[in-house]
Short mmCIF file of C-alpha atoms in Angstrom, two decimals:
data_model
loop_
_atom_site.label_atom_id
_atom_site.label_comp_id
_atom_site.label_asym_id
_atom_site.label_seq_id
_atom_site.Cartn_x
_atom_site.Cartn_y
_atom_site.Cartn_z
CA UNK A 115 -8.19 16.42 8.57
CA UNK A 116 -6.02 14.52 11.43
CA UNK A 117 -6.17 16.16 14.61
CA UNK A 118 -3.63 16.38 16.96
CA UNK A 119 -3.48 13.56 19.36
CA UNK A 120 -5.18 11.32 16.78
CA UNK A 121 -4.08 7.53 16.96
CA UNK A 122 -2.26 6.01 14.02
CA UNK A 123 -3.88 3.59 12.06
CA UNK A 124 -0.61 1.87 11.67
CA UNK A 125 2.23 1.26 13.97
CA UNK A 126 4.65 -0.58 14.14
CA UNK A 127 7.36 -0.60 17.20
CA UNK A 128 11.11 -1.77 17.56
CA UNK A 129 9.97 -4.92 14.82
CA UNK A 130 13.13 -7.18 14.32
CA UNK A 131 13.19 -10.06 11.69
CA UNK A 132 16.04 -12.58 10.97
CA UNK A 133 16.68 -15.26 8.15
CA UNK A 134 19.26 -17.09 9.47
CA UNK A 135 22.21 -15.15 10.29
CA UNK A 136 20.69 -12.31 8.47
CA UNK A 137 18.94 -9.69 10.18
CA UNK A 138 16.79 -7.84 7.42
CA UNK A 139 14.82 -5.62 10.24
CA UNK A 140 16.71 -3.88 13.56
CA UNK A 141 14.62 -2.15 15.78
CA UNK A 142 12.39 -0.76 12.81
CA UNK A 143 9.54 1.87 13.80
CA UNK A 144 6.39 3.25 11.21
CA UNK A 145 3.58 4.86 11.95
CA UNK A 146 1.53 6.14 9.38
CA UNK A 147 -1.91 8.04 9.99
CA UNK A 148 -5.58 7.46 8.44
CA UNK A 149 -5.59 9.18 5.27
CA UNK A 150 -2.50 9.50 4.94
CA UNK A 151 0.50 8.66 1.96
CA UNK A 152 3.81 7.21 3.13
CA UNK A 153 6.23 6.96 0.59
CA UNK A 154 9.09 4.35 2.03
CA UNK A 155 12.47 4.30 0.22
CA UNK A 156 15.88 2.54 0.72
CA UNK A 157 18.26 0.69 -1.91
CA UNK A 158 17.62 -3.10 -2.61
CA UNK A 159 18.79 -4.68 0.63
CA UNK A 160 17.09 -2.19 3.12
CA UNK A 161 14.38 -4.22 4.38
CA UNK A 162 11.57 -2.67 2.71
CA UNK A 163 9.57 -5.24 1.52
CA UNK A 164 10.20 -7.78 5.03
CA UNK A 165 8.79 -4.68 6.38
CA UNK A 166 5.47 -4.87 4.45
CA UNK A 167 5.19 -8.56 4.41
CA UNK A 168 5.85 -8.44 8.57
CA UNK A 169 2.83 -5.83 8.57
CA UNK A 170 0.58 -7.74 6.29
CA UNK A 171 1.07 -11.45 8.15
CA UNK A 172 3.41 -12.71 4.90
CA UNK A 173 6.06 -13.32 7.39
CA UNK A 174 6.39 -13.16 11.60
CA UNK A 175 8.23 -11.00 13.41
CA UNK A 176 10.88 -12.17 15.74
CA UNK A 177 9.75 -8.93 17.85
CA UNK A 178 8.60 -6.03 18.26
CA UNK A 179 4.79 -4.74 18.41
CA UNK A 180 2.36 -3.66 15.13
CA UNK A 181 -0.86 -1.63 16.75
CA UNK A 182 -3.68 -1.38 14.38
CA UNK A 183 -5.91 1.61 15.61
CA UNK A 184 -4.13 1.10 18.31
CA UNK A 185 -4.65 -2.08 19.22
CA UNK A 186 -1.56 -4.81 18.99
CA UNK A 187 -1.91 -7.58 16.66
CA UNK A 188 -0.39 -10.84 15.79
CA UNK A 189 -1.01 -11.76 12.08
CA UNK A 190 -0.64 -15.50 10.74
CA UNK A 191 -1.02 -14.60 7.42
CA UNK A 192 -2.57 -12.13 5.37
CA UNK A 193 -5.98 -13.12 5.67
CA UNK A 194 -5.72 -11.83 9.60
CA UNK A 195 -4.49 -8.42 8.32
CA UNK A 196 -7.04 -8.10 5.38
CA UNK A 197 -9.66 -8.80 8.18
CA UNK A 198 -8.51 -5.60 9.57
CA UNK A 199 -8.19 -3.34 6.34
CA UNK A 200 -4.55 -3.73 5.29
CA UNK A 201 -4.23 -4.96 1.45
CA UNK A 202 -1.29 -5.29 -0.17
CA UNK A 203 -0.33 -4.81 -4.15
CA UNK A 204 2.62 -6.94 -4.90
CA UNK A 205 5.02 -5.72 -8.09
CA UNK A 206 3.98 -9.10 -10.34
CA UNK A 207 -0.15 -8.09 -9.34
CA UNK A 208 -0.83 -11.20 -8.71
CA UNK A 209 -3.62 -11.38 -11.65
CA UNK A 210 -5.14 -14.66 -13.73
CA UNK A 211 -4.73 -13.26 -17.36
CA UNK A 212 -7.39 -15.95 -18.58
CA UNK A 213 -9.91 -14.64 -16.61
CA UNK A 214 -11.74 -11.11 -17.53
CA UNK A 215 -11.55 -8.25 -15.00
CA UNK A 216 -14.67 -8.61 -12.94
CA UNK A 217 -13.73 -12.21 -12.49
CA UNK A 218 -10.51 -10.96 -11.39
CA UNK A 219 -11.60 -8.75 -9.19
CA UNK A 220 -13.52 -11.11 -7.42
CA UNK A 221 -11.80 -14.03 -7.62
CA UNK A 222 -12.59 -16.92 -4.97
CA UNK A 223 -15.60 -14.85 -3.50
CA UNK A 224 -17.54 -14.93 -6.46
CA UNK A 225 -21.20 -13.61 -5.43
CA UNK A 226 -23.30 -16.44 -5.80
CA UNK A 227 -27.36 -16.95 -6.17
CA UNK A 228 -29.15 -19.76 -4.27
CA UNK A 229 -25.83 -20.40 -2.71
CA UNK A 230 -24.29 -22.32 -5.96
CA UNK A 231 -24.43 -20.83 -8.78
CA UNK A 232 -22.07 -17.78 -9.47
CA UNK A 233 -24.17 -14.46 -9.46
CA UNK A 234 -22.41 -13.05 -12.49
CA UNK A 235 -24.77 -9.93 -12.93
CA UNK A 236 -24.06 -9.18 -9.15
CA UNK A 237 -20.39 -9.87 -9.44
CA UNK A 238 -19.76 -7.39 -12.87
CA UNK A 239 -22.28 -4.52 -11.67
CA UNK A 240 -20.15 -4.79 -8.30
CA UNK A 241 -17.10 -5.09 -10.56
CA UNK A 242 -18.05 -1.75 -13.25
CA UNK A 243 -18.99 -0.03 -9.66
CA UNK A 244 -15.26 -0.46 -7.94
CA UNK A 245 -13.75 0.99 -11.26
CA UNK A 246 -15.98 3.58 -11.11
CA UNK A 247 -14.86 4.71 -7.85
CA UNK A 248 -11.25 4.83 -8.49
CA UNK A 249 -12.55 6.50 -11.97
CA UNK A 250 -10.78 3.88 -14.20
CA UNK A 251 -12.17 3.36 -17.91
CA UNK A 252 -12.25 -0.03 -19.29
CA UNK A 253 -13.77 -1.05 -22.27
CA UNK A 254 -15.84 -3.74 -20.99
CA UNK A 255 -15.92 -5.77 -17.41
CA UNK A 256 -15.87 -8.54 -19.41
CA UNK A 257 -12.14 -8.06 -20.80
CA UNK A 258 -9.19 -10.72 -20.49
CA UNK A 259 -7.08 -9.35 -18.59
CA UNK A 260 -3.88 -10.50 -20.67
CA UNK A 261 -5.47 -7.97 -23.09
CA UNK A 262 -4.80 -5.09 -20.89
CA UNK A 263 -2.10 -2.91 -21.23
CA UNK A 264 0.10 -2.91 -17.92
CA UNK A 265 -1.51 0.13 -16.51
CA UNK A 266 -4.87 -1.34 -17.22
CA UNK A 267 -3.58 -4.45 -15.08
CA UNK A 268 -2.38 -2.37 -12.43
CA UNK A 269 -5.51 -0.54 -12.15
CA UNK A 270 -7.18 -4.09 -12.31
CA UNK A 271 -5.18 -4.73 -9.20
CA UNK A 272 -5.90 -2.11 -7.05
CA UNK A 273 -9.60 -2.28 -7.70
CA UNK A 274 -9.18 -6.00 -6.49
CA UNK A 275 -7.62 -4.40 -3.19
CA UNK A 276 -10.36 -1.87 -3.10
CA UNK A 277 -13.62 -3.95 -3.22
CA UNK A 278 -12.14 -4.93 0.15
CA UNK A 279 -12.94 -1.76 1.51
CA UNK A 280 -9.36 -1.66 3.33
CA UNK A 281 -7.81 1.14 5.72
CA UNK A 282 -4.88 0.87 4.18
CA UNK A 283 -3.49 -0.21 0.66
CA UNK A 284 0.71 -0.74 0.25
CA UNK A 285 1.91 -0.41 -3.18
CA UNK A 286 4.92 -2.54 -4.05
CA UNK A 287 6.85 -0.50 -6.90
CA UNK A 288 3.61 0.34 -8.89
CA UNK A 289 4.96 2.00 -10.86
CA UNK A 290 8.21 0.50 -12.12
CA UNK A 291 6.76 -1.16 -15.47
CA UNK A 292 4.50 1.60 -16.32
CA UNK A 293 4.41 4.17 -19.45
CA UNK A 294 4.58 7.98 -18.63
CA UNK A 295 0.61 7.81 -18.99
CA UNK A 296 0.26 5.13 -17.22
CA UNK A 297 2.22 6.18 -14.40
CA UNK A 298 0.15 9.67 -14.46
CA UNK A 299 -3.36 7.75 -14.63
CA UNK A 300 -2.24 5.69 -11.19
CA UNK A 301 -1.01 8.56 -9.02
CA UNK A 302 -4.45 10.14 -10.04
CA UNK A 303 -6.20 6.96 -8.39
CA UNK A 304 -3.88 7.18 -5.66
CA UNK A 305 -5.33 10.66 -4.84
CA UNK A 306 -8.40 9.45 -5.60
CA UNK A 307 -8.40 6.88 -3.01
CA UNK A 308 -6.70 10.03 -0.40
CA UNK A 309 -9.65 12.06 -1.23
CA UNK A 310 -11.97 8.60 -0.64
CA UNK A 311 -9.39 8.28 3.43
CA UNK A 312 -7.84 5.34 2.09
CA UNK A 313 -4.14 5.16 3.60
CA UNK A 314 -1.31 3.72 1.40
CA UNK A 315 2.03 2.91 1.54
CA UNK A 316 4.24 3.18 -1.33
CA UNK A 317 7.36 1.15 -1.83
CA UNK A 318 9.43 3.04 -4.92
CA UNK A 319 12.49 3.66 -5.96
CA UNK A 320 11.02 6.51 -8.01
CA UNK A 321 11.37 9.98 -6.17
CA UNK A 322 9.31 12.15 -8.39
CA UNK A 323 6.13 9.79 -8.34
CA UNK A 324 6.53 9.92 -4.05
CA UNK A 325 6.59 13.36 -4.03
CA UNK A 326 3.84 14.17 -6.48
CA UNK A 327 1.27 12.50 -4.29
CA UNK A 328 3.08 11.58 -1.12
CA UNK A 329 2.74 13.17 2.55
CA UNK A 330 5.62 12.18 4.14
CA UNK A 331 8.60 9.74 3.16
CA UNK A 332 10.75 7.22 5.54
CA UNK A 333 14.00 5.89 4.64
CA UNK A 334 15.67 2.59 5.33
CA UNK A 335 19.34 1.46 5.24
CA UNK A 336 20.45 -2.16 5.89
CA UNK A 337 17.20 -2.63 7.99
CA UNK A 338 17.42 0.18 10.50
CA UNK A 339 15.23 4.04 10.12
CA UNK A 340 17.31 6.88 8.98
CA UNK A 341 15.11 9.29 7.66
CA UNK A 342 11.64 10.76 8.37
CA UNK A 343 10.48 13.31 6.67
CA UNK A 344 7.39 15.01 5.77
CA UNK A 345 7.41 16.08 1.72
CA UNK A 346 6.68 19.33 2.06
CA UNK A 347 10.06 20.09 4.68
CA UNK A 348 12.53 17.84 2.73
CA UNK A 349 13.77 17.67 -1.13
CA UNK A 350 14.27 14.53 -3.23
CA UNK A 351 18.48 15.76 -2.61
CA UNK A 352 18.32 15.34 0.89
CA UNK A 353 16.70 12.12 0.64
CA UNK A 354 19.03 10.22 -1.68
CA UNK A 355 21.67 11.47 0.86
CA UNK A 356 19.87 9.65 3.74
CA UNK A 357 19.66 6.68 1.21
CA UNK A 358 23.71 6.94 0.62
CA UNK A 359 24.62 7.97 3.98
CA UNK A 360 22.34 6.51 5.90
CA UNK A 361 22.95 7.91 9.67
CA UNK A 362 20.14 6.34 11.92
CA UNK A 363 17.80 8.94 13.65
CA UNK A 364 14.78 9.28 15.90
CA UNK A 365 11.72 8.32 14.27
CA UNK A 366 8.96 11.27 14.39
CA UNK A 367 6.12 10.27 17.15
CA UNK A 368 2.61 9.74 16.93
CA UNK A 369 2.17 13.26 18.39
CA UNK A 370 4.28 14.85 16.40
CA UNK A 371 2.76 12.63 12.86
CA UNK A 372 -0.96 14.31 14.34
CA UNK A 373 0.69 17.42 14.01
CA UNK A 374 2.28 17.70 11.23
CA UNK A 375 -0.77 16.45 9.22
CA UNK A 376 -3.01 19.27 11.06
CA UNK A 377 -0.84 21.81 9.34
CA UNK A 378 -0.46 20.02 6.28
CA UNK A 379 -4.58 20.08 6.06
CA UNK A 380 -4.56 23.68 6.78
#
């Protein structure tokens, strides 16, 4: 439970970000606390993902502050913020199909045994035991993962993010590609990893699937914040509205994030 008063684990302050003469990001605020679900929504040119890849190092702000425990960092790529518990899941998951899961999940840090051989007992006990925690059958470790179905890959994915033991995991669209089931077997691991304090952020375009396991939802229009909103005060209505009409608005504060998560633990 978040206490009132509590630091974020993320935040990110007045963060602008150009390409060229276009400005994808204008004075853009987040905060999100530890634990908790964001769900962050906008059409296609709202700035989303530059948002994600400015928190995760992918690209570098022009300005603006991102606080860490609340501490101010300046990424240079996404090794600096994986150093400091932030993974990210991109839409494509980023996966070698010719390789079976355990490799996958370890890729380029295979364990090794008298520092040059690969350890591969180590690496698929350490694989079967990040599945495990997320509570994700497979049939074996040792499956290619072009085998797997795309909820299979997905979950392949996010164990991958996992064994990092990160703060925070964003979500890019997970669940665009995905069956019914499959869609229903991820937002159980996403509340698995809730119940295990793992934050994430979810980028989606799909309402229902933000508000089954979400905590609170932000909205973006042509770069700027125009919506904050915890789930449980809002409706899926008033946020396509914000998505349509998109007025700008005051971000909710820190204090007021502490809060609101108090009650929502209550």
């Amino acid at each position: 439970m978040t206490t009132p008063g509590a630091t974020p684990l993320i935040e990110m302050r007045n963060i602008n970000k150009s390409f060229g003469a276009v400005q994808a990001l204008k004075d853009v605020n987040l905060h999100l606390m530890p634990g908790e679900i964001l769900g962050l929504v906008g059409d296609n040119s709202a700035g989303k993902s530059t948002l994600m890849k400015v928190m995760t190092g992918a690209y570098i702000r022009d300005s603006g502050e991102v606080l860490i425990n609340g501490q101010e960092t300046h990424f240079k790529g996404p090794h600096d913020s994986r150093a400091l518990g932030v993974e990210m899941i991109y839409q494509d998951f980023a996966l070698c199909g010719n390789m079976d899961i355990g490799q996958n999940i370890f890729l380029g840090r295979w364990p090794k045994k008298m520092g040059l051989f690969v350890n591969r007992e180590k690496m698929y006990a350490n694989a079967s035991e990040v599945l495990k925690r997320l509570k994700v059958d497979v049939n074996s470790v040792y499956q290619k993962v072009e085998s797997l179905s795309g909820g299979r890959q997905q979950s392949v994915a996010i164990a991958r993010a996992i064994s990092f033991n990160p703060k925070l995991v964003v979500l890019d669209e997970p669940t665009a590609n995905l069956s019914v089931m499959a869609t229903e077997r991820l937002l159980e691991t996403m509340a698995e990893l809730k119940r295990q304090g793992v934050a994430q952020i979810i980028i989606s375009h799909r309402m229902t699937d933000i508000f089954e396991v979400g905590d609170r939802i932000m909205v973006l229009k042509r770069g700027q914040n125009v919506g904050d909103r915890y789930i449980r005060n809002t409706s899926e209505k008033e946020v396509l509205e914000l998505i349509v009409s998109g007025t700008p608005e005051t971000r909710l504060t820190a204090e007021e994030a502490a809060a609101g998560a108090q009650l929502a633990g209550a």
